[in-house]
Short mmCIF file of C-alpha atoms in Angstrom, two decimals:
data_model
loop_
_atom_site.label_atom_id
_atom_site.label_comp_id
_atom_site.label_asym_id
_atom_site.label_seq_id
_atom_site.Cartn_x
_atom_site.Cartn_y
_atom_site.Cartn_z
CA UNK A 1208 23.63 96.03 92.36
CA UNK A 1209 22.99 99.74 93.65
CA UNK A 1210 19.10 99.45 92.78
CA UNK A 1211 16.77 101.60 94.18
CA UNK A 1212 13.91 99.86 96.24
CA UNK A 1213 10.50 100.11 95.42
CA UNK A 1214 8.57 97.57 96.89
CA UNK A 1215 9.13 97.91 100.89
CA UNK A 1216 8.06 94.73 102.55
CA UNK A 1217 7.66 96.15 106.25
CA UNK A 1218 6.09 93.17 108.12
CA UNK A 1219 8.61 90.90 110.06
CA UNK A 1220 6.61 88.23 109.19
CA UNK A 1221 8.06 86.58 106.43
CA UNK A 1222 6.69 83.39 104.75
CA UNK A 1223 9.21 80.58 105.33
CA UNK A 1224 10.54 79.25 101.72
CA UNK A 1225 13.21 76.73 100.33
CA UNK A 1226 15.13 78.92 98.94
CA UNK A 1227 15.34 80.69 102.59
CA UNK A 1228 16.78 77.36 103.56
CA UNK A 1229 18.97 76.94 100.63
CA UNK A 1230 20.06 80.99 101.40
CA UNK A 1231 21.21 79.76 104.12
CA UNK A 1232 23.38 77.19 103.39
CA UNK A 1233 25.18 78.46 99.97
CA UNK A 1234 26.05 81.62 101.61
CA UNK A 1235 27.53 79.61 105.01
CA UNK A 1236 29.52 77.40 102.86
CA UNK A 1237 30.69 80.32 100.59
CA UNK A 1238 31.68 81.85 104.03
CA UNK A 1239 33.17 78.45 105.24
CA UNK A 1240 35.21 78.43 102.17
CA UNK A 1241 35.18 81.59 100.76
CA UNK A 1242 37.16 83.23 104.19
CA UNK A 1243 39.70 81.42 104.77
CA UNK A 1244 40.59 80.61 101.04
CA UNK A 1245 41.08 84.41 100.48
CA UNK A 1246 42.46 85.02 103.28
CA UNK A 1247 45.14 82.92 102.84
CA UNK A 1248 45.72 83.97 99.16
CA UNK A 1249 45.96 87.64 100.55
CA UNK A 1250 48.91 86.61 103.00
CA UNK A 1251 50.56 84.88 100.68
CA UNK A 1252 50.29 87.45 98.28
CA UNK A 1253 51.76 89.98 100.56
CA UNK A 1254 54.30 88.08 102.22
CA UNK A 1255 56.11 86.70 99.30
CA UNK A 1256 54.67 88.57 96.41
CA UNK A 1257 54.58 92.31 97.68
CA UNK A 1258 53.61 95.14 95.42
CA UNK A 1259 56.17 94.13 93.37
CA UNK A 1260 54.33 93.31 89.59
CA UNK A 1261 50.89 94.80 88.26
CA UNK A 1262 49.50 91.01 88.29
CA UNK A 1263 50.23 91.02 92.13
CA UNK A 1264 48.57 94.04 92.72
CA UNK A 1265 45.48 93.29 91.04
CA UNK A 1266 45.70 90.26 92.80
CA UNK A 1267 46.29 91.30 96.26
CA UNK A 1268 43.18 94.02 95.59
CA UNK A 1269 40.85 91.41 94.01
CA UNK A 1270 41.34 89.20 97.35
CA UNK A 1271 40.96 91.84 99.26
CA UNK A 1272 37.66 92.19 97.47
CA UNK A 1273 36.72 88.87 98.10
CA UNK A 1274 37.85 88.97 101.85
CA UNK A 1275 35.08 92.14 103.05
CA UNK A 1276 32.25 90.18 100.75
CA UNK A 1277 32.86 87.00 102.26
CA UNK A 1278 32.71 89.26 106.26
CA UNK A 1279 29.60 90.94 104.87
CA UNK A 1280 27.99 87.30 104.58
CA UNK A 1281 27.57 86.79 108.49
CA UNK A 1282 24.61 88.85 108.94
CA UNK A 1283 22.69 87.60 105.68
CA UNK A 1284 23.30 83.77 106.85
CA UNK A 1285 21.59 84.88 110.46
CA UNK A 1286 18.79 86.83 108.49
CA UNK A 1287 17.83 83.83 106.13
CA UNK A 1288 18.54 81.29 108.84
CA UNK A 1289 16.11 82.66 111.46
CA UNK A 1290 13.75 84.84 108.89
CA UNK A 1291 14.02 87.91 111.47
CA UNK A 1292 16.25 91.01 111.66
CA UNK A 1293 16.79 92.49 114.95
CA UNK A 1294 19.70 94.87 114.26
CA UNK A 1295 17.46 97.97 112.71
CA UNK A 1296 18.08 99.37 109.47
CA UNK A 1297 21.62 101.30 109.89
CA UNK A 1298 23.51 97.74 110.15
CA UNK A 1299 21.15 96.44 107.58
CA UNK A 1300 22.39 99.12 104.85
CA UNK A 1301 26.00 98.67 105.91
CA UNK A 1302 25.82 95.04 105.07
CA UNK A 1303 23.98 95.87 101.85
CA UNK A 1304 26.49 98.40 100.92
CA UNK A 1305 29.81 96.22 101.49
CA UNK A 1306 28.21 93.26 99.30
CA UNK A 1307 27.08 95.33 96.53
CA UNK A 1308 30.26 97.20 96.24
CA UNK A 1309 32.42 94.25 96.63
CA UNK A 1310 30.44 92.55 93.93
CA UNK A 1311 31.47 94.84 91.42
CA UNK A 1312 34.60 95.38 91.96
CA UNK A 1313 35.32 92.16 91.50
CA UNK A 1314 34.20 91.86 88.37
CA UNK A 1315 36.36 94.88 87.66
CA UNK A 1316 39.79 93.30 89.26
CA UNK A 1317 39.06 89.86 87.09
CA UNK A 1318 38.85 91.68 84.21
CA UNK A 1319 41.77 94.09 84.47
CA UNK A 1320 43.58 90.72 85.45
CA UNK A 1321 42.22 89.35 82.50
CA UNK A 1322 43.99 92.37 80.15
CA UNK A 1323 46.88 92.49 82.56
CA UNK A 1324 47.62 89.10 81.09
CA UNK A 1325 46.58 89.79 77.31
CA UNK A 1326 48.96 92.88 76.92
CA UNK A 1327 52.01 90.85 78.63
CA UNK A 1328 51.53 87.79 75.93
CA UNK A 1329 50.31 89.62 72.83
CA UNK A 1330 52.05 92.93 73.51
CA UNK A 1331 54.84 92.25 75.78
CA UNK A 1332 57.37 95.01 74.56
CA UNK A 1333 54.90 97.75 73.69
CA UNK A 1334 52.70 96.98 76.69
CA UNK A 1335 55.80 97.31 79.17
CA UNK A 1336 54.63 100.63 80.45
CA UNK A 1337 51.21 99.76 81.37
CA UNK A 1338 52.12 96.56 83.00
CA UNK A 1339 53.79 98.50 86.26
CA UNK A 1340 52.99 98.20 89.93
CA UNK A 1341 52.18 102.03 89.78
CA UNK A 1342 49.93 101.92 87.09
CA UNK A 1343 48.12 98.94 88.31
CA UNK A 1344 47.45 100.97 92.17
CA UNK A 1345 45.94 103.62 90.09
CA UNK A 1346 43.88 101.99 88.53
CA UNK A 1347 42.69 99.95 91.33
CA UNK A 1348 42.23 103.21 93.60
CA UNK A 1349 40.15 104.58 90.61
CA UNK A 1350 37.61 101.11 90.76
CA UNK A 1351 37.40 101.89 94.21
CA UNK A 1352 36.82 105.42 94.41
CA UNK A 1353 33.94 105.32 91.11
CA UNK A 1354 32.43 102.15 92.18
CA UNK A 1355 31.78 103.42 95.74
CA UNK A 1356 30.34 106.52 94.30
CA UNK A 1357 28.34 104.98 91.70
CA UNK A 1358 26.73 103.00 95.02
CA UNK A 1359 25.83 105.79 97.33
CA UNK A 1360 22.35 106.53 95.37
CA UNK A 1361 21.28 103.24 96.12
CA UNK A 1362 22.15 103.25 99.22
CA UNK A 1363 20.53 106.41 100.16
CA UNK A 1364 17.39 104.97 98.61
CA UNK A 1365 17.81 101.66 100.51
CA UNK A 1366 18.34 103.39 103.71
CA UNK A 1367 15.49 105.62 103.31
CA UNK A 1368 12.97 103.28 102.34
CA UNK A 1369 14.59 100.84 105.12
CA UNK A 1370 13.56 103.78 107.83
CA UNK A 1371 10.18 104.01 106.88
CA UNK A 1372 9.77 100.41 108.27
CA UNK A 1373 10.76 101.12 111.96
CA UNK A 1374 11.28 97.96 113.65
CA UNK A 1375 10.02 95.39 111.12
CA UNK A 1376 12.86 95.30 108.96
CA UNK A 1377 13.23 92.77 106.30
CA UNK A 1378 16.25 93.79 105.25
CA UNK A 1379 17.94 91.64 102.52
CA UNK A 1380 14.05 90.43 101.17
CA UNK A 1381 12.46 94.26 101.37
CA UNK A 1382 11.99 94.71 98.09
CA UNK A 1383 14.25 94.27 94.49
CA UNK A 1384 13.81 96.80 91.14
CA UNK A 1385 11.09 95.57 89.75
CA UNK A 1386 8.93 99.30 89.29
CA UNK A 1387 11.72 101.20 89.34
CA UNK A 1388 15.05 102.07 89.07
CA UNK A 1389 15.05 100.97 85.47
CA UNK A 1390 17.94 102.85 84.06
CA UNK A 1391 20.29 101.66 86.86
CA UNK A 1392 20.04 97.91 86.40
CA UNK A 1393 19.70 97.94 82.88
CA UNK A 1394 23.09 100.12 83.12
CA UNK A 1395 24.48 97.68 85.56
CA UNK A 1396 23.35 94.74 82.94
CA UNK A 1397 25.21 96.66 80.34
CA UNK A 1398 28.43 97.35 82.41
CA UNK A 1399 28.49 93.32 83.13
CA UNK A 1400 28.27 92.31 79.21
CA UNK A 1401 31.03 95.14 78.24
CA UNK A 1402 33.49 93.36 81.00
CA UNK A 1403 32.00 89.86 79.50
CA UNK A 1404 32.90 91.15 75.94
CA UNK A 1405 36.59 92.23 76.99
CA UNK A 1406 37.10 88.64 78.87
CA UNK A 1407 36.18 87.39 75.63
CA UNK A 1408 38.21 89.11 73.53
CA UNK A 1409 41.22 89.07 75.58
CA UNK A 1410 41.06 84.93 75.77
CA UNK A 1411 40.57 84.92 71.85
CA UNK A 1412 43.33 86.50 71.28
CA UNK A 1413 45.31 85.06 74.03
CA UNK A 1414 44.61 81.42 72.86
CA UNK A 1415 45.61 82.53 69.00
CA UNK A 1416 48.74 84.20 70.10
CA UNK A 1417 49.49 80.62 72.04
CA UNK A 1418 48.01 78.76 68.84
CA UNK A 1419 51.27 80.27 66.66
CA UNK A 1420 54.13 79.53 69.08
CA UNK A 1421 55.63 76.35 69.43
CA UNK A 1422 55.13 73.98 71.83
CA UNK A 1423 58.46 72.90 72.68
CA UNK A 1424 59.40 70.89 75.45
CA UNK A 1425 56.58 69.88 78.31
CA UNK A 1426 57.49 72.63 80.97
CA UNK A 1427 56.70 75.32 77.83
CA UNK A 1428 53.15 73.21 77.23
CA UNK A 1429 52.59 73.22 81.10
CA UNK A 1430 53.17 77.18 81.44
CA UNK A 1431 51.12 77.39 78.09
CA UNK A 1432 48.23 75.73 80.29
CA UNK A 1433 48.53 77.51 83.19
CA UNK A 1434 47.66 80.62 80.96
CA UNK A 1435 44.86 79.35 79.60
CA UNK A 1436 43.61 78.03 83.05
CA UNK A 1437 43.85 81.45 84.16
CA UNK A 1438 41.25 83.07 81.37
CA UNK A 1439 39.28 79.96 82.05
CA UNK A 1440 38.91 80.53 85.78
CA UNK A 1441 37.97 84.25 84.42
CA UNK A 1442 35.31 83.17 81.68
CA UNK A 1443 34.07 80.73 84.08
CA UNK A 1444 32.82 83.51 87.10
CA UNK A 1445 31.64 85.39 84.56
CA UNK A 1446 29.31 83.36 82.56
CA UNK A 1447 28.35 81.42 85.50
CA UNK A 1448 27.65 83.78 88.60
CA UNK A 1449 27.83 87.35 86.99
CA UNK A 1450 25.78 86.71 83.43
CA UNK A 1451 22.61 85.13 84.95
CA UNK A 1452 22.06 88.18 87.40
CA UNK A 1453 23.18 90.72 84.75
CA UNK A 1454 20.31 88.56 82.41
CA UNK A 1455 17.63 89.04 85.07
CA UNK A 1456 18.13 92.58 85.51
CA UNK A 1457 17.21 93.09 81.88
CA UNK A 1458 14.22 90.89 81.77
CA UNK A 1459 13.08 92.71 84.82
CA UNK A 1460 11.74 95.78 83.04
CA UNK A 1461 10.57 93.53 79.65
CA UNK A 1462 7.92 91.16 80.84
CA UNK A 1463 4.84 91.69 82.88
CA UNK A 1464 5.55 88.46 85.19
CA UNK A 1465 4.63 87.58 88.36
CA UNK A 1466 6.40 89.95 90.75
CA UNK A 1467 6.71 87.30 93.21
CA UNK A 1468 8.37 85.05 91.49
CA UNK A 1469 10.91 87.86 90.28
CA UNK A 1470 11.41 88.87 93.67
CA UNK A 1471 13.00 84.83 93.66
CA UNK A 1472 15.02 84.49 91.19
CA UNK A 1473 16.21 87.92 92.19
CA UNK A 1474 17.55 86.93 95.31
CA UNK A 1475 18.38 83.49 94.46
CA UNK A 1476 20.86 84.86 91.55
CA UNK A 1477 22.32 87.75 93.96
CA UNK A 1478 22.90 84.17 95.94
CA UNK A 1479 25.27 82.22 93.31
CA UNK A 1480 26.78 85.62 92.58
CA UNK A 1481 28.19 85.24 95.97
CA UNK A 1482 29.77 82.04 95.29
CA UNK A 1483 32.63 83.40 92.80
CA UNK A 1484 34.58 84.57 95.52
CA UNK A 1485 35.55 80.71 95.93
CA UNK A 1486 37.27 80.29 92.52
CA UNK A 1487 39.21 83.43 92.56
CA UNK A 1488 42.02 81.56 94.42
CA UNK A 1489 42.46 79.73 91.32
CA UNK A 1490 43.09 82.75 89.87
CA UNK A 1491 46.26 83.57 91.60
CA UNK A 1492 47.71 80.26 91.71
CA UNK A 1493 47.79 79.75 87.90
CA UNK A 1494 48.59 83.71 87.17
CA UNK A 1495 51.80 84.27 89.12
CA UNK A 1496 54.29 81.40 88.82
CA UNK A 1497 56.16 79.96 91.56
CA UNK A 1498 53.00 80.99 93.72
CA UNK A 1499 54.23 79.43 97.35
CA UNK A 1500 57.75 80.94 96.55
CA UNK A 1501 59.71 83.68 99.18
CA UNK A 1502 60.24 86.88 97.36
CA UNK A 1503 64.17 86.36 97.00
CA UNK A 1504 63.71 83.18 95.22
CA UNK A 1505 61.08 84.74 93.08
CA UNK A 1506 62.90 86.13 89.60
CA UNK A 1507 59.61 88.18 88.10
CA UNK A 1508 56.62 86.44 86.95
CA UNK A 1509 58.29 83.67 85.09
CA UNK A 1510 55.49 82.14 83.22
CA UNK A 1511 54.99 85.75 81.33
CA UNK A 1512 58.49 85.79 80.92
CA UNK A 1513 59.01 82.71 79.18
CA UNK A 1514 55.90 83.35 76.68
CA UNK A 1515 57.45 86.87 75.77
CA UNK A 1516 60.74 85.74 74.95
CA UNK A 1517 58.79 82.92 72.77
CA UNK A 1518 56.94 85.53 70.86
CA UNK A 1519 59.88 87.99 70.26
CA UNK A 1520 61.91 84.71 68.79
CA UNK A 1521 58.66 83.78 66.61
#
């Protein structure tokens, strides 16, 4: 979401809406849940997972994810709950900054989760070398690193149009990229379908690779579920809170609509975006097996185990 802003709304007074209302309340309750969910995932994750697998890593950085947008959602629940902004425009782009980067890398973390899984079941002996706890912090430090970079323009752009305002900030409603900016959100819309098209692909291929083993006894159809939970969960966030936005940032540069009413569904899709960081705890209880275990009693990530050893007998 690192769009530059073009339409500066400096007045700080704001017409009162619904949606304000309704602002208000999805992001509190994605807050209310959102926190302590993922922060409870992330201890766990640490204290009895470790660094120990590629899925944990991902895992433990996807939370992590979660965790700073779910802290960056104080100041937008005060902003729509009030309709004022009295902290200027430095702590106005910070808050900015933290959701939109945490917004993508998130996207990034479900999908490398989502390969993660595909090499270990369809590829389990050639795939061996990718799947490390090395390889997996490298490639999380490189989401970081690019996705951070790839934000700064924006930024810049926000924070410069935000200082020609002074004192009447609007912050989160001054403007959306509706005049401008049209090669970075059509490039963000694009980066959002390639990760859709790899979820895809990966649960395709997943489910057929399942299709051809047997199902043997129930705990083998149980761990068999779990799997396909987990590229549910995945599908699910995307199609639901990232597809809509990624949608809308396309159709902002090929109609002639009212600008208004794009500056709502804007913000009202950047809104249920939010919301995914609710489900990802999902994601780690049906990925890594024996979730609530201690690390001793822990024997590698079972459920992967037990599918490989399927395939190489099939």
């Amino acid at each position: 979401m690192s769009v530059n802003l073009t339409n500066i709304n400096c007045t700080d007074q704001l017409k009162w809406t619904n949606r304000y209302v309704v602002s208000a309340v999805v992001y509190g309750l994605v807050l209310g849940v959102g926190l302590p969910l993922n922060t409870v995932s992330l201890w766990i994750l640490l204290r009895r997972h470790g660094l120990r697998s590629s899925s944990a890593v991902l895992m433990i950085n996807l939370a992590v994810s979660d965790l700073l947008l779910a802290l960056s959602l104080p100041l937008r629940i005060y902003f729509y709950a009030t309709v004022r902004w009295p902290f200027g425009a430095g702590a106005c782009t910070a808050a900015v900054m933290l959701f939109r980067i945490n917004f993508r890398t998130s996207s990034c973390f479900i999908t490398l989760i989502s390969l993660d899984r595909f090499f270990a079941l369809v590829f389990p002996l050639r795939s061996r070398s990718l799947r490390t706890s090395t390889f997996a912090s490298k490639c999380c430090v490189l989401v970081w690193i690019s996705l951070t970079l790839l934000c700064i323009p924006g930024i810049v752009n926000h924070q410069k149009a935000l200082k020609t305002c002074g004192s009447n900030v609007n912050c989160f409603e001054s403007g959306v990229p509706v005049n401008g900016a049209k090669e970075s959100a059509i490039g963000q819309a694009i980066f959002l379908f390639i990760l859709l098209v790899v979820n895809v692909v990966c649960t395709a291929m997943v489910i057929c690779a399942l299709r051809r083993r047997p199902s043997g006894d129930k705990t083998k159809v149980n761990k068999k579920m779990s799997v396909i939970l987990i590229f549910a969960v995945n599908m699910l966030v995307f199609i639901v809170f990232f597809m809509p936005f990624a949608l809308h940032l396309m159709m902002l540069h090929l109609d002639t609509g009212n600008e208004e009413s794009k500056r709502e569904v804007f913000h009202a899709l950047v809104c249920l975006a939010s919301i995914n960081c609710c489900l990802d705890p999902l994601i780690y209880y049906f990925s890594l097996d024996s979730f609530w275990q201690d690390k001793g009693k822990i024997q590698g990530d079972a459920t992967t185990h037990s599918l490989s050893r399927s395939m190489e007998r099939s």
